[in-house]
Structure formats: structure tokens, C-alpha cells
mmCIF file of C-alpha atoms and ligand atoms in Angstrom:
data_model
loop_
_atom_site.group_PDB
_atom_site.id
_atom_site.type_symbol
_atom_site.label_atom_id
_atom_site.label_comp_id
_atom_site.label_asym_id
_atom_site.label_seq_id
_atom_site.Cartn_x
_atom_site.Cartn_y
_atom_site.Cartn_z
ATOM 1 C CA MET A 362 15.115 22.474 -23.474
ATOM 2 C CA GLU A 363 15.104 21.693 -27.193
ATOM 3 C CA TYR A 364 18.673 21.071 -28.655
ATOM 4 C CA GLU A 365 19.618 23.852 -31.198
ATOM 5 C CA ILE A 366 23.376 23.261 -31.270
ATOM 6 C CA LEU A 367 23.791 19.561 -30.507
ATOM 7 C CA LYS A 368 22.527 16.922 -32.885
ATOM 8 C CA THR A 369 22.563 13.521 -31.525
ATOM 9 C CA GLU A 370 22.222 10.145 -33.298
ATOM 10 C CA VAL A 371 22.245 6.904 -31.463
ATOM 11 C CA ASN A 372 23.136 3.662 -33.518
ATOM 12 C CA ASP A 373 24.278 0.276 -32.126
ATOM 13 C CA GLY A 374 24.811 1.621 -28.704
ATOM 14 C CA ILE A 375 27.090 4.526 -30.026
ATOM 15 C CA ALA A 376 25.761 8.158 -29.635
ATOM 16 C CA VAL A 377 27.369 10.516 -32.096
ATOM 17 C CA VAL A 378 26.919 14.045 -30.939
ATOM 18 C CA THR A 379 27.640 16.817 -33.606
ATOM 19 C CA ILE A 380 28.282 20.382 -32.460
ATOM 20 C CA SER A 381 26.478 22.384 -35.070
ATOM 21 C CA ARG A 382 27.114 26.125 -35.106
ATOM 22 C CA PRO A 383 29.131 26.105 -38.317
ATOM 23 C CA LYS A 384 28.659 29.782 -39.208
ATOM 24 C CA ALA A 385 30.596 30.669 -35.841
ATOM 25 C CA MET A 386 33.088 27.805 -36.230
ATOM 26 C CA ASN A 387 31.034 25.964 -33.452
ATOM 27 C CA ALA A 388 32.186 28.556 -30.943
ATOM 28 C CA LEU A 389 31.051 27.707 -27.441
ATOM 29 C CA ASN A 390 28.475 29.909 -25.953
ATOM 30 C CA THR A 391 26.232 29.635 -22.817
ATOM 31 C CA ARG A 392 23.611 27.825 -24.810
ATOM 32 C CA PHE A 393 26.052 25.217 -25.898
ATOM 33 C CA PHE A 394 27.028 24.545 -22.219
ATOM 34 C CA ASN A 395 23.422 24.353 -21.099
ATOM 35 C CA GLU A 396 22.644 21.871 -23.950
ATOM 36 C CA MET A 397 25.777 19.830 -23.190
ATOM 37 C CA ASP A 398 24.936 19.547 -19.418
ATOM 38 C CA GLN A 399 21.495 18.182 -20.371
ATOM 39 C CA LEU A 400 22.835 15.838 -22.918
ATOM 40 C CA VAL A 401 25.497 14.366 -20.595
ATOM 41 C CA GLU A 402 22.695 13.771 -18.065
ATOM 42 C CA GLU A 403 20.544 11.957 -20.651
ATOM 43 C CA MET A 404 23.466 9.927 -22.058
ATOM 44 C CA ALA A 405 24.434 8.772 -18.527
ATOM 45 C CA ASN A 406 20.841 7.578 -17.935
ATOM 46 C CA ASN A 407 20.383 5.940 -21.243
ATOM 47 C CA LYS A 408 21.022 2.182 -20.927
ATOM 48 C CA ASP A 409 21.194 1.875 -24.855
ATOM 49 C CA VAL A 410 24.171 4.197 -24.977
ATOM 50 C CA LYS A 411 27.549 2.673 -24.421
ATOM 51 C CA VAL A 412 29.962 5.042 -25.931
ATOM 52 C CA MET A 413 29.634 8.782 -26.879
ATOM 53 C CA VAL A 414 31.434 10.351 -29.726
ATOM 54 C CA ILE A 415 31.711 14.187 -30.017
ATOM 55 C CA THR A 416 32.508 15.866 -33.378
ATOM 56 C CA GLY A 417 31.994 19.241 -35.135
ATOM 57 C CA GLU A 418 30.007 20.269 -38.191
ATOM 58 C CA GLY A 419 32.012 21.969 -41.044
ATOM 59 C CA LYS A 420 35.595 23.227 -41.061
ATOM 60 C CA ALA A 421 35.800 23.261 -37.145
ATOM 61 C CA PHE A 422 35.502 20.845 -34.376
ATOM 62 C CA VAL A 423 35.248 23.851 -32.119
ATOM 63 C CA ALA A 424 37.200 27.226 -32.695
ATOM 64 C CA GLY A 425 37.054 28.160 -28.993
ATOM 65 C CA ALA A 426 34.872 29.911 -26.553
ATOM 66 C CA ASP A 427 32.571 32.415 -28.281
ATOM 67 C CA ILE A 428 34.558 35.615 -28.355
ATOM 68 C CA ALA A 429 31.600 37.880 -29.145
ATOM 69 C CA GLU A 430 29.797 36.567 -25.937
ATOM 70 C CA MET A 431 32.935 36.986 -23.809
ATOM 71 C CA VAL A 432 34.094 40.448 -24.927
ATOM 72 C CA ASN A 433 32.065 42.491 -22.512
ATOM 73 C CA LYS A 434 32.199 40.390 -19.570
ATOM 74 C CA ASP A 435 33.601 41.778 -16.206
ATOM 75 C CA ALA A 436 36.045 39.850 -13.931
ATOM 76 C CA GLU A 437 33.170 38.286 -12.019
ATOM 77 C CA GLU A 438 31.341 37.153 -15.163
ATOM 78 C CA GLY A 439 34.550 35.891 -16.764
ATOM 79 C CA THR A 440 35.162 33.642 -13.625
ATOM 80 C CA ALA A 441 31.615 32.400 -13.927
ATOM 81 C CA PHE A 442 31.903 31.634 -17.525
ATOM 82 C CA SER A 443 35.097 29.713 -16.846
ATOM 83 C CA LYS A 444 33.486 27.575 -14.127
ATOM 84 C CA LEU A 445 30.486 26.873 -16.293
ATOM 85 C CA GLY A 446 32.850 25.414 -18.984
ATOM 86 C CA GLN A 447 35.105 23.611 -16.401
ATOM 87 C CA ASN A 448 32.010 21.909 -14.909
ATOM 88 C CA THR A 449 30.631 20.734 -18.304
ATOM 89 C CA PHE A 450 33.984 19.388 -19.413
ATOM 90 C CA SER A 451 34.762 17.619 -16.046
ATOM 91 C CA SER A 452 31.259 15.943 -16.201
ATOM 92 C CA LEU A 453 32.522 14.277 -19.535
ATOM 93 C CA GLY A 454 35.178 12.555 -17.362
ATOM 94 C CA LYS A 455 32.609 11.688 -14.668
ATOM 95 C CA ILE A 456 29.952 9.904 -16.687
ATOM 96 C CA ASN A 457 30.213 6.132 -16.814
ATOM 97 C CA ILE A 458 30.405 5.799 -20.516
ATOM 98 C CA PRO A 459 33.591 6.665 -22.600
ATOM 99 C CA VAL A 460 33.545 9.701 -24.447
ATOM 100 C CA ILE A 461 35.664 9.975 -27.690
ATOM 101 C CA ALA A 462 36.415 13.371 -29.487
ATOM 102 C CA ALA A 463 36.533 12.885 -33.281
ATOM 103 C CA ILE A 464 38.417 16.079 -34.244
ATOM 104 C CA ASN A 465 37.374 16.954 -37.751
ATOM 105 C CA GLY A 466 38.948 20.513 -38.041
ATOM 106 C CA PHE A 467 39.977 23.401 -35.876
ATOM 107 C CA ALA A 468 40.315 22.476 -32.133
ATOM 108 C CA LEU A 469 41.439 25.843 -30.811
ATOM 109 C CA GLY A 470 41.154 27.324 -27.228
ATOM 110 C CA GLY A 471 37.941 26.073 -25.554
ATOM 111 C CA GLY A 472 37.560 23.568 -28.484
ATOM 112 C CA LEU A 473 40.803 21.924 -27.497
ATOM 113 C CA GLU A 474 39.878 22.016 -23.925
ATOM 114 C CA LEU A 475 36.666 20.304 -24.949
ATOM 115 C CA ALA A 476 38.676 17.576 -26.720
ATOM 116 C CA MET A 477 40.803 17.225 -23.748
ATOM 117 C CA GLY A 478 37.919 16.705 -21.442
ATOM 118 C CA CYS A 479 37.036 13.593 -23.540
ATOM 119 C CA ASP A 480 38.557 10.317 -22.609
ATOM 120 C CA PHE A 481 40.688 10.185 -25.860
ATOM 121 C CA ARG A 482 41.111 11.866 -29.149
ATOM 122 C CA ILE A 483 40.966 10.804 -32.791
ATOM 123 C CA ALA A 484 41.953 13.377 -35.441
ATOM 124 C CA SER A 485 41.550 14.020 -39.075
ATOM 125 C CA THR A 486 44.825 14.834 -41.001
ATOM 126 C CA LYS A 487 43.174 18.262 -41.641
ATOM 127 C CA ALA A 488 42.685 19.075 -37.826
ATOM 128 C CA LYS A 489 44.479 21.942 -36.312
ATOM 129 C CA PHE A 490 45.213 22.440 -32.608
ATOM 130 C CA GLY A 491 46.071 25.326 -30.525
ATOM 131 C CA GLN A 492 45.559 27.377 -27.386
ATOM 132 C CA PRO A 493 45.510 30.837 -28.871
ATOM 133 C CA GLU A 494 44.208 32.517 -25.777
ATOM 134 C CA VAL A 495 47.328 34.650 -25.168
ATOM 135 C CA SER A 496 46.813 36.360 -28.611
ATOM 136 C CA LEU A 497 43.643 37.570 -27.174
ATOM 137 C CA GLY A 498 45.193 38.685 -23.752
ATOM 138 C CA LEU A 499 43.666 35.672 -22.190
ATOM 139 C CA ILE A 500 44.539 32.285 -20.765
ATOM 140 C CA PRO A 501 42.648 29.045 -21.045
ATOM 141 C CA GLY A 502 39.624 28.925 -18.723
ATOM 142 C CA TYR A 503 38.162 25.546 -19.265
ATOM 143 C CA ALA A 504 40.863 23.587 -17.455
ATOM 144 C CA GLY A 505 43.375 23.868 -20.491
ATOM 145 C CA THR A 506 46.299 24.860 -18.413
ATOM 146 C CA GLN A 507 45.715 21.830 -16.184
ATOM 147 C CA ARG A 508 44.800 19.167 -18.778
ATOM 148 C CA LEU A 509 47.235 20.252 -21.432
ATOM 149 C CA SER A 510 50.218 19.888 -19.149
ATOM 150 C CA ARG A 511 48.988 16.579 -17.756
ATOM 151 C CA LEU A 512 48.463 15.152 -21.207
ATOM 152 C CA VAL A 513 51.548 16.258 -23.121
ATOM 153 C CA GLY A 514 53.986 17.358 -20.270
ATOM 154 C CA MET A 515 55.208 20.799 -19.263
ATOM 155 C CA GLY A 516 57.486 21.520 -22.155
ATOM 156 C CA ASP A 517 54.966 21.033 -24.940
ATOM 157 C CA ALA A 518 52.088 22.550 -22.862
ATOM 158 C CA LEU A 519 54.064 25.733 -22.069
ATOM 159 C CA TYR A 520 55.193 25.897 -25.763
ATOM 160 C CA LEU A 521 51.641 25.728 -27.019
ATOM 161 C CA LEU A 522 50.218 27.996 -24.305
ATOM 162 C CA MET A 523 52.882 30.720 -24.577
ATOM 163 C CA THR A 524 53.349 30.781 -28.421
ATOM 164 C CA ALA A 525 49.660 30.249 -29.396
ATOM 165 C CA ASP A 526 51.188 28.214 -32.272
ATOM 166 C CA MET A 527 48.567 26.186 -34.325
ATOM 167 C CA ILE A 528 49.836 22.694 -34.773
ATOM 168 C CA GLY A 529 48.920 19.922 -37.266
ATOM 169 C CA ALA A 530 47.752 16.323 -36.511
ATOM 170 C CA ALA A 531 51.207 14.873 -36.995
ATOM 171 C CA ASP A 532 52.612 17.100 -34.126
ATOM 172 C CA ALA A 533 49.563 16.414 -32.013
ATOM 173 C CA LEU A 534 50.169 12.659 -32.396
ATOM 174 C CA ARG A 535 53.767 12.980 -31.472
ATOM 175 C CA MET A 536 52.833 14.907 -28.233
ATOM 176 C CA GLY A 537 50.289 12.373 -27.327
ATOM 177 C CA LEU A 538 47.573 14.929 -27.643
ATOM 178 C CA VAL A 539 45.679 12.647 -29.969
ATOM 179 C CA GLN A 540 45.820 8.900 -30.083
ATOM 180 C CA LYS A 541 45.062 8.170 -33.766
ATOM 181 C CA VAL A 542 44.923 10.142 -37.138
ATOM 182 C CA PHE A 543 42.925 9.296 -40.104
ATOM 183 C CA GLU A 544 42.207 10.877 -43.531
ATOM 184 C CA PRO A 545 39.138 13.305 -43.343
ATOM 185 C CA GLU A 546 36.806 10.954 -45.154
ATOM 186 C CA GLU A 547 37.863 7.940 -42.920
ATOM 187 C CA LEU A 548 37.608 9.813 -39.573
ATOM 188 C CA MET A 549 33.976 8.937 -38.604
ATOM 189 C CA GLU A 550 34.165 5.403 -39.933
ATOM 190 C CA GLU A 551 37.395 4.543 -38.144
ATOM 191 C CA THR A 552 36.232 6.386 -34.881
ATOM 192 C CA LEU A 553 32.953 4.410 -34.886
ATOM 193 C CA LYS A 554 35.104 1.140 -35.315
ATOM 194 C CA ILE A 555 36.898 2.017 -32.131
ATOM 195 C CA ALA A 556 33.696 2.949 -30.392
ATOM 196 C CA LYS A 557 32.270 -0.388 -31.377
ATOM 197 C CA LEU A 558 35.222 -2.455 -30.257
ATOM 198 C CA ILE A 559 34.959 -0.652 -26.811
ATOM 199 C CA ALA A 560 31.192 -1.301 -26.731
ATOM 200 C CA SER A 561 31.867 -5.020 -27.291
ATOM 201 C CA LYS A 562 33.883 -5.267 -24.005
ATOM 202 C CA GLY A 563 32.481 -5.848 -20.562
ATOM 203 C CA PRO A 564 30.491 -2.698 -19.721
ATOM 204 C CA LEU A 565 31.408 -2.667 -16.113
ATOM 205 C CA ALA A 566 34.884 -3.175 -16.769
ATOM 206 C CA ILE A 567 35.005 -0.369 -19.231
ATOM 207 C CA GLN A 568 33.347 1.924 -16.649
ATOM 208 C CA LYS A 569 35.876 0.757 -14.141
ATOM 209 C CA VAL A 570 38.880 1.425 -16.330
ATOM 210 C CA LYS A 571 37.568 5.016 -16.791
ATOM 211 C CA THR A 572 36.866 5.840 -13.221
ATOM 212 C CA THR A 573 39.976 4.023 -11.839
ATOM 213 C CA VAL A 574 42.292 5.774 -14.286
ATOM 214 C CA ARG A 575 40.687 9.172 -13.853
ATOM 215 C CA LYS A 576 40.358 9.020 -10.062
ATOM 216 C CA GLY A 577 43.770 7.474 -9.806
ATOM 217 C CA LEU A 578 45.348 10.601 -11.574
ATOM 218 C CA GLU A 579 44.112 12.732 -8.699
ATOM 219 C CA MET A 580 45.656 10.291 -6.108
ATOM 220 C CA SER A 581 49.023 9.115 -4.907
ATOM 221 C CA GLN A 582 50.353 5.875 -6.450
ATOM 222 C CA THR A 583 49.667 3.989 -3.315
ATOM 223 C CA GLU A 584 46.039 5.247 -3.011
ATOM 224 C CA GLY A 585 45.568 4.541 -6.688
ATOM 225 C CA GLU A 586 46.742 0.985 -6.316
ATOM 226 C CA LYS A 587 44.305 0.519 -3.357
ATOM 227 C CA LEU A 588 41.356 1.909 -5.524
ATOM 228 C CA GLU A 589 42.581 -0.479 -8.457
ATOM 229 C CA ALA A 590 42.546 -3.572 -6.106
ATOM 230 C CA GLN A 591 39.005 -2.710 -4.827
ATOM 231 C CA GLN A 592 37.673 -2.167 -8.294
ATOM 232 C CA PHE A 593 39.352 -5.358 -9.628
ATOM 233 C CA GLY A 594 37.808 -7.301 -6.817
ATOM 234 C CA ASN A 595 34.402 -5.924 -7.551
ATOM 235 C CA LEU A 596 34.318 -7.593 -11.000
ATOM 236 C CA PHE A 597 34.654 -11.172 -9.405
ATOM 237 C CA GLY A 598 32.010 -13.409 -7.905
ATOM 238 C CA GLU A 599 29.137 -15.520 -8.847
ATOM 239 C CA GLY A 600 27.242 -13.958 -11.753
ATOM 240 C CA SER A 601 29.772 -11.272 -12.154
ATOM 241 C CA GLU A 602 31.097 -9.694 -15.368
ATOM 242 C CA GLY A 603 34.555 -11.214 -14.658
ATOM 243 C CA GLU A 604 33.060 -14.565 -14.254
ATOM 244 C CA LYS A 605 31.225 -14.219 -17.508
ATOM 245 C CA GLY A 606 34.308 -13.156 -19.442
ATOM 246 C CA MET A 607 36.739 -15.549 -18.056
ATOM 247 C CA THR A 608 34.283 -18.484 -18.356
ATOM 248 C CA ALA A 609 33.606 -17.627 -21.994
ATOM 249 C CA PHE A 610 37.377 -17.457 -22.597
ATOM 250 C CA LEU A 611 37.910 -20.906 -21.192
ATOM 251 C CA GLU A 612 34.977 -22.415 -23.109
ATOM 252 C CA LYS A 613 36.428 -20.708 -26.320
ATOM 253 C CA ARG A 614 33.309 -18.711 -27.131
ATOM 254 C CA LYS A 615 32.431 -15.032 -27.018
ATOM 255 C CA PRO A 616 31.212 -13.590 -23.775
ATOM 256 C CA GLU A 617 27.669 -12.495 -23.341
ATOM 257 C CA TRP A 618 27.474 -9.599 -20.881
HETATM 258 N N1 CO8 B 442 34.164 33.000 -31.284
HETATM 259 C C1 CO8 B 442 33.306 33.599 -31.971
HETATM 260 N N2 CO8 B 442 33.152 33.667 -33.337
HETATM 261 C C2 CO8 B 442 34.037 32.908 -33.858
HETATM 262 C C3 CO8 B 442 35.318 32.219 -33.173
HETATM 263 C C4 CO8 B 442 35.082 32.261 -31.839
HETATM 264 N N3 CO8 B 442 36.031 31.645 -31.043
HETATM 265 N N4 CO8 B 442 35.934 31.603 -34.115
HETATM 266 C C5 CO8 B 442 35.490 31.930 -35.417
HETATM 267 N N5 CO8 B 442 34.295 32.611 -35.303
HETATM 268 C C6 CO8 B 442 33.497 33.308 -36.277
HETATM 269 C C7 CO8 B 442 34.249 34.444 -36.940
HETATM 270 O O1 CO8 B 442 34.159 35.606 -36.321
HETATM 271 C C8 CO8 B 442 33.500 34.476 -38.342
HETATM 272 O O2 CO8 B 442 32.293 35.051 -38.126
HETATM 273 P P1 CO8 B 442 31.646 35.996 -39.246
HETATM 274 O O3 CO8 B 442 31.411 35.100 -40.593
HETATM 275 O O4 CO8 B 442 30.474 36.525 -38.737
HETATM 276 O O5 CO8 B 442 32.816 37.124 -39.556
HETATM 277 C C9 CO8 B 442 33.206 32.864 -38.592
HETATM 278 O O6 CO8 B 442 33.308 32.264 -37.297
HETATM 279 C C10 CO8 B 442 34.141 32.319 -39.529
HETATM 280 O O7 CO8 B 442 35.506 32.409 -39.009
HETATM 281 P P2 CO8 B 442 36.626 33.019 -39.895
HETATM 282 O O8 CO8 B 442 36.132 34.054 -40.975
HETATM 283 O O9 CO8 B 442 37.746 33.639 -39.055
HETATM 284 O O10 CO8 B 442 37.098 31.740 -40.580
HETATM 285 P P3 CO8 B 442 38.604 31.316 -41.187
HETATM 286 O O11 CO8 B 442 38.515 30.066 -41.915
HETATM 287 O O12 CO8 B 442 39.263 32.515 -41.907
HETATM 288 O O13 CO8 B 442 39.561 31.201 -39.831
HETATM 289 C C11 CO8 B 442 39.857 30.249 -37.515
HETATM 290 C C12 CO8 B 442 39.151 30.098 -38.951
HETATM 291 C C13 CO8 B 442 41.468 30.105 -37.720
HETATM 292 C C14 CO8 B 442 39.378 29.218 -36.653
HETATM 293 C C15 CO8 B 442 39.545 31.694 -36.954
HETATM 294 O O14 CO8 B 442 38.166 31.844 -37.077
HETATM 295 C C16 CO8 B 442 39.984 31.837 -35.650
HETATM 296 O O15 CO8 B 442 41.190 32.267 -35.408
HETATM 297 N N6 CO8 B 442 39.023 31.856 -34.679
HETATM 298 C C17 CO8 B 442 39.345 32.278 -33.293
HETATM 299 C C18 CO8 B 442 40.147 31.283 -32.605
HETATM 300 C C19 CO8 B 442 40.504 31.648 -31.120
HETATM 301 O O16 CO8 B 442 41.057 32.561 -30.902
HETATM 302 N N7 CO8 B 442 39.949 30.792 -30.315
HETATM 303 C C20 CO8 B 442 40.063 30.880 -28.746
HETATM 304 C C21 CO8 B 442 38.972 31.725 -28.295
HETATM 305 S S1 CO8 B 442 39.345 32.057 -26.543
HETATM 306 C C22 CO8 B 442 39.008 30.575 -25.727
HETATM 307 O O17 CO8 B 442 38.567 29.656 -26.284
HETATM 308 C C23 CO8 B 442 39.088 30.752 -24.355
HETATM 309 C C24 CO8 B 442 38.533 29.447 -23.547
HETATM 310 C C25 CO8 B 442 38.429 29.713 -22.163
HETATM 311 C C26 CO8 B 442 37.331 30.642 -21.913
HETATM 312 C C27 CO8 B 442 37.192 30.898 -20.443
HETATM 313 C C28 CO8 B 442 35.963 31.620 -20.059
HETATM 314 C C29 CO8 B 442 36.095 32.921 -19.385
#
């Protein structure tokens, strides 16, 4: 399948994926999900890509699911459209490379759900966030009810979900919904600096941080600690990444992975 909505550029191990449907505020349609599924598979198998950054073209990161595509769906089709998006966004959490959302503008409804499916979020001071579904007589369908409450806690999640209030970057930062905020003209440059910093670290360690935290969140503390001990141990031994990193430290030089 040719890409029509997703534009990808890979430089120095960082893939920047721009969602490009600006006339519809980058609203998410079936075509977007099919392209994103294909792209995630390609990125996961591309040894040159160490970090993926997702951003939007124009005024929006993504202004939600495509309302024009959804309006005539029946209950069964609505459930299918919800599962399609849930699967795509959960695949971002499953691939071995970190995925960062660089939120340039509106991140509403399905757009905020996409951002929350990423590993963490960097925002422009101009970004706006919200879950406006109840204004449309809907609820989030791409795991927003689940991810938002886990990310910001029940009070702020229910506030956003029940009021459909659109908040700015400062409030999103306070809630922990985003991790960093930059001026619009600095957003990509600063996000790329963070991506490059991550790309300079032990690649297997980065993979294991991602999978251990994400899988751990679905386990009890005791099970999570068992998983951590296993993953920690896997980084040791002759020729291992841990050996390379620790030896470089002791020899006062930069590691070569
Ligand atoms: N879907 C389809 N088209 C959209 C969407 C959208 N979500 N958002 C904007 N557009 C279109 C507009 O219709 C308009 O099209 P046109 O030029 O043809 O009239 C164009 O984009 C530009 O939009 P505006 O003129 O409205 O631009 P403004 O700058 O005035 O406003 C806003 C920008 C505030 C972002 C405004 O467009 C808006 O409120 N958009 C809708 C936001 C929204 O409600 N999002 C939630 C959608 S529901 C959702 O995401 C549920 C996810 C779970 C689905 C589960 C599946 C079953």
C-alpha cells in the first residue's frame, strides 16, 4: 500500500512520521489506521530506526476520529472501528523502539488517544488537549478511558472525560499528560534532541525499559519485580550490552554498542 496520509523521514536513526491530512485536521479514518499498521511493522523491522516520533501537519496533531466516517455506522461497525484503533495504538506500545508524540496543535478525542498510545509526549505551548466525545454523544473508543485514567489519575481523567474541557499545555504538564513543553518553533528541534539522546543509549536496554514498564503495568508489583530481575539479568554476560556499557564506564570512554 502506498502512503497517502503518513509521511516518514528517517535521519540518524530517528524516524519522523507526520500525519498529513491537514484539511480535515488530520482526523483519523480507516485509511490512516491501515497505513499506521503497515508503518509500525516496517519500523519494527528496520534496523536503522532507533526511535520513532509522531507529529501532525498544520494546526492539529490530530483532531479526533473522522466524524464524517463514523456518523452512519451501526453498533457493530462502531465496535469494529473502536477495535481497529485500539489495536493500532496498542501496537505502538508493543514495538521494540520508543515512540514519542510531538504534539504541535489540537490533540482531541482519538488524537489524544493516539498521543497516549505513544511512550511519552512532548508538546508545543500552542497544543490543546481534550476528550470531547461526550459532546458528540460518544465516549472514547481507542482506549482513552483506560489510558487517561492510568496516566493522570481518576480525578483529572473523569474531569476531562465528563466536561469535554479543552486544556492547554501548562495544564497538561501539571497533570503529567505531557512530559515537556516547548515553544512551537522549538518543538521538533527539542524533540529530536530527546530522541537522539535515547538513540545514544544501549539499544537493548532501551527495549527492555519499554517492555518491562509496559508489561509491568499489567501485572502485580511482585510479578513485575520478577520480570524486572529476569530482564536485568539478560543484559549481563560476555559480549552483552551491559558488559560493554559498564566496561566503557570503568575505562572512562564512551560505549560502543
Ligand atoms: N472529523 C472529521 N472532520 C474534522 C474533524 C474530525 N474529528 N475535526 C475537524 N474536522 C474538519 C472540519 O469538519 C473542517 O472541515 P471543512 O473545512 O470541510 O468544513 C476542517 O476539519 C477544519 O475544521 P474547523 O473548521 O472546525 O477548524 P477550527 O479551527 O474552527 O476548529 C477544532 C478546530 C476545534 C479542532 C474543530 O475542528 C473541532 O472541534 N473538531 C472536532 C473535535 C472532536 O470532536 N474530536 C473528537 C472526535 S470523536 C473521537 O475522536 C472518538 C474517538 C474514538 C472513536 C471510536 C471509534 C468508534
